[in-house]
Amino acid sequence: MRVLGINALFHDPAAALVIDGHTVAAAEEERFSRRKHGKRPVPFAAWEMPEHAARWCLAQAGLRPQDLDAVAYSFDPTLARPADTMGLDDPWDHLRLAYAREAPGFLHTVLPGLDPDIVRFVPHHMAHAASSAFGAPGADSSSVLVLDGRGERTSHLAARRVGAHLEPLYGQELPHSLGLVYEELTEHLGFLRSSDEFKVMALASHGRPRVLGELRRYVHATGDGGFRAAGVPWHELCPPRRPDEAWTQDHADVAASAQACLEETLLDLARWLHGHTHDEVLTLAGGVALNCVANSRIAREGPFGAVWVQPAAGDAGTALGGALLLSAERGAAPDPMPGAALGRGWSDAELEARLKTAAVPYERPDDVADTVAEALADNAIVAWFQGRSEYGPRALGHRSLLAHPGHAGNLERLNDVKGREQFRPVAPMVLAERAPDLFDGPLPSPYMLFVHDVAPEWRERIPAVVHVDGTARIQTVDATTEPLVARMLAAFERHTGLPVVVNTSLNTAGRPMVDDPRDALECFGSAPVDLLAIGPFVVRRADFFATRRDEAAASAGQSSYRQGSYEPTAGADDAAALADDAAPPDWAAHGPARYPTPDHQGGSR
């Protein structure tokens, strides 16, 4: 049974391929198109398909479109109602629904040979639910909670998995939506709606829930499995913020109040669900499930013994969930996700060919893990490009920026490198067996979807990753599944005595995460990163710019050409163009000194 899953209607278009219940490949379109989130969630873009991601998924398995048994499209237009009848202000929603109905034809156009008759519409929240219920390891019987902005006519689903069967229990009708309320606040606070909600969660840690009582009038659980969440008068709670304005304490206090209100409501929904299922395991999906602070509170105070969150909890994950659901319905029992590394990867030979084409001076050390650990110990910033790319929004040791956690200034330094707000956090990665010594919270935590209290005796030792409230959003690393990352962490601890390395996504503000080698080289050339570890190879910024300077001098007749550890090829123009956009050459010599360890720290999640 070969099933291709497609998410396309709102945002985060993605594709996933499931064969006989096993997840073979999954990728988001943004990684190919280089457009953040793939597209904006507007009706006029609803026709766009994740054609590059879908073609890659098929190629990964050596399949043609005509080889597929089914295609799951994660929205069912027959379940939708006109937006105005649901209390939504979306006058062009009818265009979105028209595009959804034509999805089989659109898919036939972008995947020639595909039979439109094999396309099946899967209810949006059932696709979300399947992505977590079937994706979770060791959870053949579990409860499922889905919350996001909207689906066809609901914003929430409570369900239960038993074996290969997924039973819906309750869905909250629109316009009540925890996701839409959070989106409204995101926009009110001057951030990009349906994109920057995590910034509101970050800002909340800097505030007090001063208007929580007022918010509870508009957002609260109703005791029957549903909730009320609509009509919040944000202008009465704090003045709006323009994107170019600094945030104020009022803005932080409203963010803190909204975060607390969300957490309370989610806890009530989890308790209601457990009262009906009495399951040990809860799985979460939907965009709201990317709120790691709320996830941790559910795990800590909720009635379930274990909580598992789909790493691609946003709409991208519905591509996988839809494919898993159709597979299960057609008799192919779904296997748990093999991990989040489901995207593109390159062989060592392919990576070396890319480096030669770009005329980049590179070397192949005996052990890239130890070389990187040594550079990190010297306070270098390292771009880490290894294996297959991650499915979902978190960098999990495959497309990461790494740094030393012992220097508080590295938080500011990394936020400068990425070009983002200084209240944003960076996260620690730690070996799974060492995590209990430093962090208190749900363990293991391989997908960076919970927050943990940092042990007091460690807060001053790893200040770059400790949030203003004493927490950190950690990633635990299992040496059996991530041997290279584990070896790097162990080597860093030998060099520094610290079992933690800073891990943030390998991208700059407003850009998707790096996915292929060219993306990695572009990011390395345009941001002040000291070393690129790409497969078994390393590129050092000092060597890169020294070579560029010598080439420039040689072309001007001022000195002889200095050859690096590569052979110049016809692709040398790529590196020259790359260098034009890069940071000043003196960064290699003076970068780390620019950020001496300050006597303060900050940031957020």
XYZ file of C-alpha atoms in Angstrom:
605
model
C 0.000 0.000 0.000
C 1.691 3.201 -1.246
C 0.075 6.383 0.011
C 1.217 9.944 -0.606
C 0.030 12.523 1.929
C -0.483 16.159 0.940
C -1.026 19.270 3.038
C -1.691 22.330 0.897
C -4.734 24.413 1.809
C -3.690 26.819 4.560
C 0.039 27.037 5.285
C 3.132 24.830 5.697
C 2.472 22.781 2.543
C 4.162 19.416 2.802
C 4.231 15.902 1.423
C 4.817 12.521 3.045
C 5.090 9.008 1.690
C 3.912 5.938 3.611
C 4.491 2.444 2.206
C 2.804 -0.505 3.908
C 2.320 1.590 7.033
C 5.985 2.669 7.228
C 6.969 6.308 6.910
C 9.540 6.529 4.112
C 9.887 10.283 3.569
C 8.351 13.585 4.626
C 9.322 17.132 3.738
C 7.972 20.656 3.784
C 7.749 22.661 0.579
C 9.526 25.642 2.169
C 12.777 23.667 2.209
C 12.680 23.493 -1.589
C 11.074 26.829 -2.501
C 12.955 28.802 0.224
C 9.725 30.640 1.107
C 9.111 30.641 4.862
C 6.100 28.437 5.686
C 5.779 27.711 1.966
C 3.156 30.404 1.484
C 0.892 32.726 3.415
C -2.420 31.177 4.601
C -4.633 33.271 2.318
C -7.410 31.944 0.056
C -5.642 33.178 -3.091
C -2.727 30.791 -2.426
C -4.841 27.746 -1.563
C -4.349 26.215 -5.000
C -0.562 25.918 -4.582
C 0.616 22.341 -4.134
C 3.823 21.074 -2.469
C 4.988 19.850 -5.859
C 8.725 19.808 -5.098
C 8.243 17.988 -1.801
C 5.861 15.487 -3.402
C 8.211 14.757 -6.303
C 11.116 14.289 -3.929
C 9.146 11.885 -1.716
C 8.307 9.746 -4.743
C 11.880 9.851 -6.025
C 13.168 8.808 -2.612
C 11.261 5.539 -2.992
C 11.838 5.173 -6.751
C 8.135 5.613 -7.478
C 6.181 7.362 -10.219
C 2.847 9.111 -9.586
C 1.044 6.272 -11.380
C 2.552 3.789 -8.894
C 0.566 5.218 -5.989
C -2.443 3.438 -4.523
C -3.907 6.522 -2.854
C -3.282 10.194 -2.137
C -4.507 11.748 1.125
C -5.382 15.467 0.958
C -5.688 16.800 4.517
C -8.890 18.813 4.192
C -12.413 17.706 3.311
C -14.393 20.515 1.650
C -17.644 18.563 1.995
C -17.475 19.107 5.774
C -16.964 22.877 5.557
C -19.536 25.626 5.900
C -19.488 29.218 4.602
C -17.226 31.329 6.776
C -19.909 33.865 7.689
C -22.180 31.123 9.036
C -19.356 30.062 11.360
C -18.765 33.564 12.690
C -15.481 34.023 10.804
C -14.460 37.239 9.065
C -13.013 35.673 5.925
C -14.894 37.001 2.861
C -12.776 35.069 0.363
C -13.024 31.695 2.122
C -15.328 30.466 -0.635
C -12.353 30.702 -2.997
C -10.292 28.532 -0.633
C -13.035 25.912 -0.607
C -13.342 26.021 -4.399
C -9.618 25.348 -4.690
C -9.883 22.508 -2.182
C -12.572 20.822 -4.264
C -10.297 20.997 -7.307
C -7.282 19.539 -5.486
C -7.339 16.206 -7.396
C -6.995 18.090 -10.681
C -4.256 20.355 -9.362
C -2.327 17.313 -8.145
C -2.707 15.626 -11.525
C -1.226 18.751 -13.139
C 1.871 18.946 -10.899
C 2.356 15.143 -10.787
C 1.785 13.984 -14.373
C 0.590 10.412 -14.488
C -1.322 10.637 -11.215
C -4.894 9.366 -11.408
C -7.109 12.093 -9.845
C -9.607 9.417 -8.815
C -7.228 8.022 -6.172
C -7.161 11.333 -4.247
C -9.115 11.129 -0.991
C -10.142 14.050 1.207
C -9.172 13.408 4.837
C -10.754 15.615 7.549
C -8.129 18.094 8.675
C -8.199 17.323 12.382
C -8.368 13.572 11.814
C -5.124 13.942 9.815
C -3.600 15.876 12.713
C -4.799 13.220 15.163
C -3.418 10.351 13.080
C -0.025 12.054 12.834
C 0.368 11.890 16.604
C -1.677 8.812 17.522
C -0.053 6.591 14.895
C 3.293 8.376 14.956
C 3.914 7.939 18.680
C 6.065 4.959 19.722
C 4.552 2.299 21.979
C 1.073 3.841 22.119
C -1.338 1.363 20.540
C -3.974 2.667 22.930
C -3.871 6.383 23.601
C -5.868 9.579 23.855
C -5.411 12.299 21.259
C -5.866 16.050 21.576
C -5.674 18.319 18.513
C -5.851 22.118 18.678
C -5.075 24.663 15.984
C -6.566 27.689 14.262
C -9.223 25.965 12.192
C -10.110 22.988 10.093
C -13.271 22.560 8.038
C -15.721 23.703 10.737
C -13.927 23.007 14.019
C -10.751 24.119 15.767
C -10.216 21.121 18.023
C -10.592 17.367 18.200
C -10.558 14.981 21.129
C -10.133 11.381 19.985
C -8.929 7.948 20.997
C -6.699 5.451 19.270
C -7.244 1.721 19.760
C -4.973 -0.327 17.531
C -5.397 0.851 13.939
C -8.702 2.581 14.699
C -9.070 6.286 15.483
C -12.352 7.297 17.142
C -13.355 10.994 17.310
C -14.962 11.960 20.632
C -15.551 15.707 20.493
C -14.841 18.650 18.219
C -15.212 22.318 19.107
C -17.195 24.260 16.504
C -15.898 27.528 15.115
C -15.655 30.478 15.689
C -14.287 29.348 19.061
C -10.613 28.648 18.523
C -7.643 28.772 20.867
C -5.361 28.934 17.870
C -7.168 31.892 16.283
C -7.219 33.790 19.591
C -3.462 33.331 19.907
C -3.033 34.407 16.274
C -5.043 37.579 16.941
C -2.786 38.427 19.858
C 0.295 37.743 17.735
C -0.888 40.334 15.230
C -1.919 42.797 17.966
C 1.600 42.607 19.415
C 3.168 43.509 16.076
C 4.321 40.061 14.976
C 3.410 38.126 11.835
C 0.168 36.229 12.265
C 0.196 32.484 11.519
C 3.973 32.557 11.773
C 5.291 34.288 14.902
C 3.079 32.832 17.634
C 6.188 31.383 19.281
C 7.386 34.959 19.838
C 4.308 35.634 21.968
C 5.131 32.550 24.021
C 8.679 33.893 24.357
C 7.534 37.362 25.368
C 5.159 35.901 27.968
C 8.083 34.884 30.173
C 8.958 38.557 30.616
C 5.501 39.480 31.907
C 3.025 38.886 34.708
C -0.496 37.467 34.076
C -1.985 40.752 35.222
C -5.140 40.559 33.049
C -5.735 36.819 33.349
C -9.015 37.337 35.185
C -10.343 39.518 32.366
C -9.224 37.048 29.715
C -11.014 34.171 31.422
C -14.304 35.860 30.538
C -13.584 35.167 26.866
C -11.392 32.040 26.966
C -12.292 29.041 29.152
C -13.262 25.384 29.014
C -16.964 24.579 29.180
C -16.739 21.249 31.023
C -18.229 19.185 28.194
C -15.041 18.639 26.223
C -15.182 22.013 24.504
C -14.344 25.631 25.244
C -15.114 29.257 24.514
C -12.439 31.316 22.777
C -13.605 34.259 20.695
C -14.175 38.001 20.781
C -11.246 39.018 23.005
C -11.023 42.860 23.084
C -7.240 43.054 22.807
C -7.288 46.850 22.345
C -8.830 47.203 25.774
C -6.148 45.070 27.401
C -3.082 46.800 25.948
C -2.264 49.186 23.113
C -1.300 47.547 19.809
C 2.368 47.444 18.920
C 3.770 48.323 15.528
C 6.351 45.865 14.160
C 9.091 48.491 14.399
C 8.268 49.487 17.985
C 9.913 48.182 21.138
C 7.706 46.009 23.311
C 6.548 47.361 26.661
C 5.732 45.740 29.975
C 2.031 45.985 29.112
C 2.649 43.892 26.008
C 4.588 41.297 28.011
C 1.871 41.188 30.688
C -0.880 40.546 28.137
C 1.246 37.829 26.533
C 1.775 36.241 29.957
C -1.957 36.393 30.654
C -2.841 34.793 27.330
C -0.262 32.058 27.849
C -1.610 31.273 31.325
C -5.188 31.239 30.053
C -4.241 28.879 27.239
C -2.528 26.520 29.659
C -5.522 26.457 32.024
C -7.901 25.667 29.167
C -5.694 22.906 27.782
C -5.423 21.308 31.206
C -9.214 21.270 31.528
C -9.554 19.676 28.086
C -6.944 17.029 28.952
C -8.740 16.197 32.206
C -12.076 15.844 30.426
C -10.521 13.549 27.830
C -8.818 11.374 30.441
C -12.108 11.076 32.301
C -13.605 9.450 29.207
C -10.706 7.236 28.124
C -8.618 6.556 31.263
C -5.616 6.086 28.986
C -2.038 6.280 30.225
C -0.720 8.107 27.136
C -1.795 11.415 25.617
C -0.579 12.433 22.169
C -0.801 16.022 20.913
C -0.901 17.634 17.477
C -2.035 20.861 15.829
C -0.231 24.189 15.849
C -1.104 24.818 19.497
C 0.910 21.700 20.392
C 4.073 23.583 19.390
C 3.594 25.638 22.564
C 6.232 23.818 24.611
C 5.422 25.730 27.814
C 1.812 24.521 27.694
C 2.930 20.981 26.816
C 5.099 20.886 29.913
C 2.279 22.017 32.138
C 0.007 19.307 30.706
C 2.731 16.734 31.379
C 3.377 18.065 34.886
C -0.170 18.722 36.132
C -2.369 16.675 33.803
C -3.841 13.239 34.488
C -1.858 11.291 31.884
C 1.237 9.311 32.749
C 3.019 10.226 29.512
C 2.627 12.924 26.867
C 3.998 12.641 23.318
C 3.946 15.532 20.854
C 4.173 15.140 17.082
C 7.450 16.873 16.041
C 5.681 18.269 12.950
C 2.660 19.283 15.022
C 1.681 22.150 12.704
C -0.166 21.722 9.431
C 2.861 20.145 7.751
C 2.246 17.092 9.925
C -1.193 16.519 8.397
C 0.500 15.268 5.228
C 1.953 12.391 7.235
C -1.186 11.945 9.320
C -3.444 11.737 6.277
C -1.216 9.095 4.690
C -1.062 7.062 7.904
C -4.839 7.240 8.325
C -5.582 6.035 4.795
C -3.012 3.262 5.205
C -4.649 2.112 8.435
C -8.117 2.198 6.907
C -6.908 0.032 4.039
C -5.337 -2.626 6.227
C -1.715 -1.500 6.453
C -1.076 -1.205 10.187
C 0.868 2.043 10.784
C 4.363 1.905 12.247
C 5.517 4.627 14.680
C 7.589 7.436 13.212
C 11.209 6.330 12.809
C 12.242 9.830 13.973
C 12.085 13.328 12.569
C 14.993 12.952 10.103
C 12.723 12.233 7.153
C 13.919 14.814 4.626
C 16.727 15.115 2.104
C 20.248 13.846 2.667
C 23.486 13.609 0.653
C 26.323 11.112 0.439
C 29.874 12.126 1.333
C 30.792 12.042 -2.365
C 27.910 14.328 -3.265
C 28.840 16.788 -0.532
C 32.468 16.863 -1.632
C 31.414 17.494 -5.222
C 29.325 20.465 -4.060
C 32.268 21.890 -2.126
C 34.540 21.546 -5.147
C 31.995 23.194 -7.409
C 31.765 26.134 -5.020
C 35.594 26.342 -4.925
C 35.514 26.369 -1.141
C 38.678 25.522 0.850
C 37.753 22.485 2.911
C 39.387 19.679 4.847
C 38.402 16.198 5.984
C 39.498 15.696 9.598
C 39.873 12.272 11.160
C 36.715 12.873 13.235
C 34.408 15.769 12.423
C 32.729 15.383 15.821
C 35.966 16.002 17.729
C 36.990 18.847 15.403
C 33.662 20.576 16.006
C 33.855 19.986 19.764
C 37.305 21.580 19.838
C 36.076 24.598 17.850
C 33.079 24.997 20.168
C 35.355 24.803 23.188
C 37.282 27.730 21.661
C 33.957 29.643 21.495
C 33.421 29.317 17.753
C 29.956 29.281 16.213
C 29.500 26.152 14.108
C 27.040 25.426 11.311
C 26.246 21.713 11.567
C 24.873 20.017 8.429
C 24.548 16.253 8.863
C 22.309 13.462 7.585
C 18.704 13.868 6.492
C 16.902 17.111 7.270
C 14.268 17.339 9.990
C 10.498 17.227 9.399
C 8.914 19.983 11.474
C 10.102 23.363 12.760
C 12.823 22.221 15.188
C 16.516 21.795 14.412
C 17.381 18.465 16.013
C 21.051 18.016 15.272
C 20.862 17.757 11.490
C 20.545 21.409 10.389
C 21.783 23.315 13.453
C 23.836 26.263 14.642
C 25.957 25.207 17.617
C 27.759 27.253 20.272
C 29.335 27.120 23.742
C 26.654 27.344 26.489
C 29.065 28.560 29.168
C 29.303 32.126 27.845
C 26.164 34.172 28.518
C 27.081 36.492 25.636
C 26.533 33.702 23.132
C 22.779 34.230 23.386
C 23.117 37.776 22.101
C 25.752 36.660 19.648
C 23.548 33.962 18.096
C 20.536 36.248 17.919
C 22.742 38.732 16.065
C 23.965 35.998 13.714
C 20.368 35.002 12.979
C 19.107 38.612 12.864
C 16.300 38.126 15.368
C 14.927 39.687 18.542
C 17.073 39.552 21.647
C 14.258 38.182 23.827
C 14.368 34.967 21.790
C 16.059 31.917 23.348
C 18.489 29.301 22.226
C 18.192 25.716 23.364
C 20.507 23.097 24.865
C 21.142 19.635 23.463
C 22.343 17.072 25.975
C 23.035 13.347 26.060
C 19.925 11.511 27.247
C 21.741 9.813 30.130
C 23.110 13.139 31.397
C 19.860 15.077 31.154
C 18.453 14.123 34.599
C 21.537 15.609 36.254
C 20.822 19.042 34.811
C 17.135 19.297 33.913
C 13.798 18.548 35.559
C 10.895 17.838 33.223
C 9.558 15.244 30.771
C 12.411 12.929 29.757
C 13.511 11.875 27.258
C 12.723 14.928 25.129
C 14.168 14.232 21.663
C 12.047 16.751 19.747
C 12.505 19.920 21.819
C 8.773 20.250 22.590
C 8.843 20.674 26.372
C 10.512 23.085 28.777
C 12.549 21.934 31.758
C 13.690 23.572 34.961
C 17.464 23.942 35.009
C 19.081 22.656 38.211
C 20.211 25.664 40.280
C 23.808 24.459 40.447
C 23.975 24.429 36.627
C 22.387 27.783 35.813
C 25.597 29.761 36.130
C 27.581 27.103 34.290
C 25.419 27.103 31.128
C 23.929 30.637 31.132
C 23.497 30.939 27.354
C 20.692 28.350 27.394
C 18.951 29.332 30.646
C 15.839 31.402 30.181
C 14.860 34.360 32.311
C 12.522 32.084 34.309
C 15.205 29.446 34.961
C 14.002 26.997 32.311
C 15.332 25.607 29.046
C 13.741 23.875 26.070
C 16.033 20.895 25.814
C 16.747 18.230 23.234
C 17.941 14.908 24.578
C 20.272 12.911 22.331
C 20.287 9.104 22.267
C 23.609 7.684 21.115
C 21.881 4.716 19.476
C 19.856 6.911 17.113
C 22.175 9.941 16.845
C 25.712 8.534 17.219
C 27.518 11.457 15.542
C 25.800 14.138 17.644
C 26.367 12.052 20.767
C 30.062 11.721 19.962
C 30.356 15.485 19.490
C 28.630 16.127 22.842
C 30.902 13.666 24.627
C 33.987 15.271 23.074
C 32.792 18.753 24.069
C 32.373 17.602 27.654
C 35.913 16.242 27.636
C 37.172 19.629 26.463
C 35.039 21.808 28.781
C 33.442 19.740 31.525
C 30.012 20.776 30.175
C 27.660 18.073 28.831
C 25.555 20.634 26.943
C 25.898 22.406 23.593
C 23.763 25.300 22.349
C 21.525 24.192 19.464
C 19.413 26.529 17.349
C 18.153 26.214 13.784
C 20.531 26.746 10.888
C 18.878 29.723 9.227
C 18.578 33.478 9.496
C 15.464 35.471 10.360
C 12.640 35.115 7.855
C 14.324 32.249 5.986
C 13.433 28.565 6.109
C 15.853 26.209 7.775
C 18.826 25.252 5.607
C 18.070 22.071 3.708
C 20.565 21.342 0.929
C 24.333 21.981 0.657
C 23.899 25.142 -1.389
C 21.656 26.576 1.346
C 24.350 25.725 3.884
C 27.068 27.473 1.888
C 24.896 30.541 1.333
C 24.123 30.791 5.041
C 27.769 30.262 5.953
C 28.843 32.954 3.518
C 26.319 35.551 4.598
C 26.364 35.140 8.390
C 29.283 35.395 10.845
C 29.707 31.667 11.411
C 33.218 30.422 12.179
C 33.076 26.851 10.915
C 30.817 24.773 8.678
C 30.711 21.037 9.406
C 29.085 19.460 6.366
C 29.145 15.699 6.411
C 32.710 14.611 7.244
C 34.135 17.884 5.904
C 34.777 21.245 7.545
C 35.087 24.710 6.048
C 36.825 27.305 8.208
C 35.847 30.920 7.848
C 39.432 32.121 8.278
C 40.600 29.884 5.395
C 37.635 30.855 3.245
C 38.277 34.596 3.479
C 42.053 34.271 3.383
C 41.689 32.455 0.066
C 39.278 35.077 -1.231
C 41.683 37.874 -0.252
C 44.623 36.140 -1.927
C 42.592 35.575 -5.076
C 41.631 39.236 -5.171
C 45.228 40.279 -4.641
C 46.475 37.867 -7.303
C 43.955 39.149 -9.838
C 45.233 42.663 -9.117
C 48.821 41.483 -9.672
C 49.815 42.122 -6.062
C 50.663 38.640 -4.804
C 50.793 35.026 -5.806
C 47.739 32.777 -5.704
C 47.277 30.776 -2.500
C 45.688 27.426 -3.168
C 43.512 25.873 -0.490
C 42.853 22.197 0.010
C 40.665 22.035 -3.078
C 41.064 22.202 -6.833
C 39.600 25.366 -8.437
C 36.830 24.490 -10.861
C 34.484 26.234 -13.227
C 32.249 26.853 -10.228
C 34.614 29.311 -8.584
C 32.278 32.154 -9.480
C 29.805 30.655 -7.001
C 32.208 31.216 -4.123
C 33.096 34.725 -5.291
C 29.421 35.662 -5.434
C 28.949 34.037 -2.065
C 31.811 36.094 -0.643
C 30.254 39.320 -1.925
C 27.365 38.816 0.495
C 29.493 37.617 3.380
C 30.541 39.259 6.631
C 33.787 41.297 6.737
C 36.942 39.152 6.573
C 38.190 40.353 9.935
C 35.357 38.439 11.666
C 37.470 35.304 11.501
C 40.137 36.955 13.622
C 37.992 39.145 15.834
C 34.526 37.522 15.990
C 34.680 35.772 19.387
C 36.324 38.773 21.049
C 33.372 40.906 20.005
C 31.242 39.081 22.549
C 33.126 38.802 25.839
C 31.119 37.121 28.549
C 28.811 39.802 29.985
C 27.394 39.892 33.469
C 23.833 39.493 32.249
C 21.713 37.094 30.292
C 18.353 37.213 28.651
C 16.371 35.748 25.841
C 13.316 33.637 25.721
C 11.802 30.616 24.214
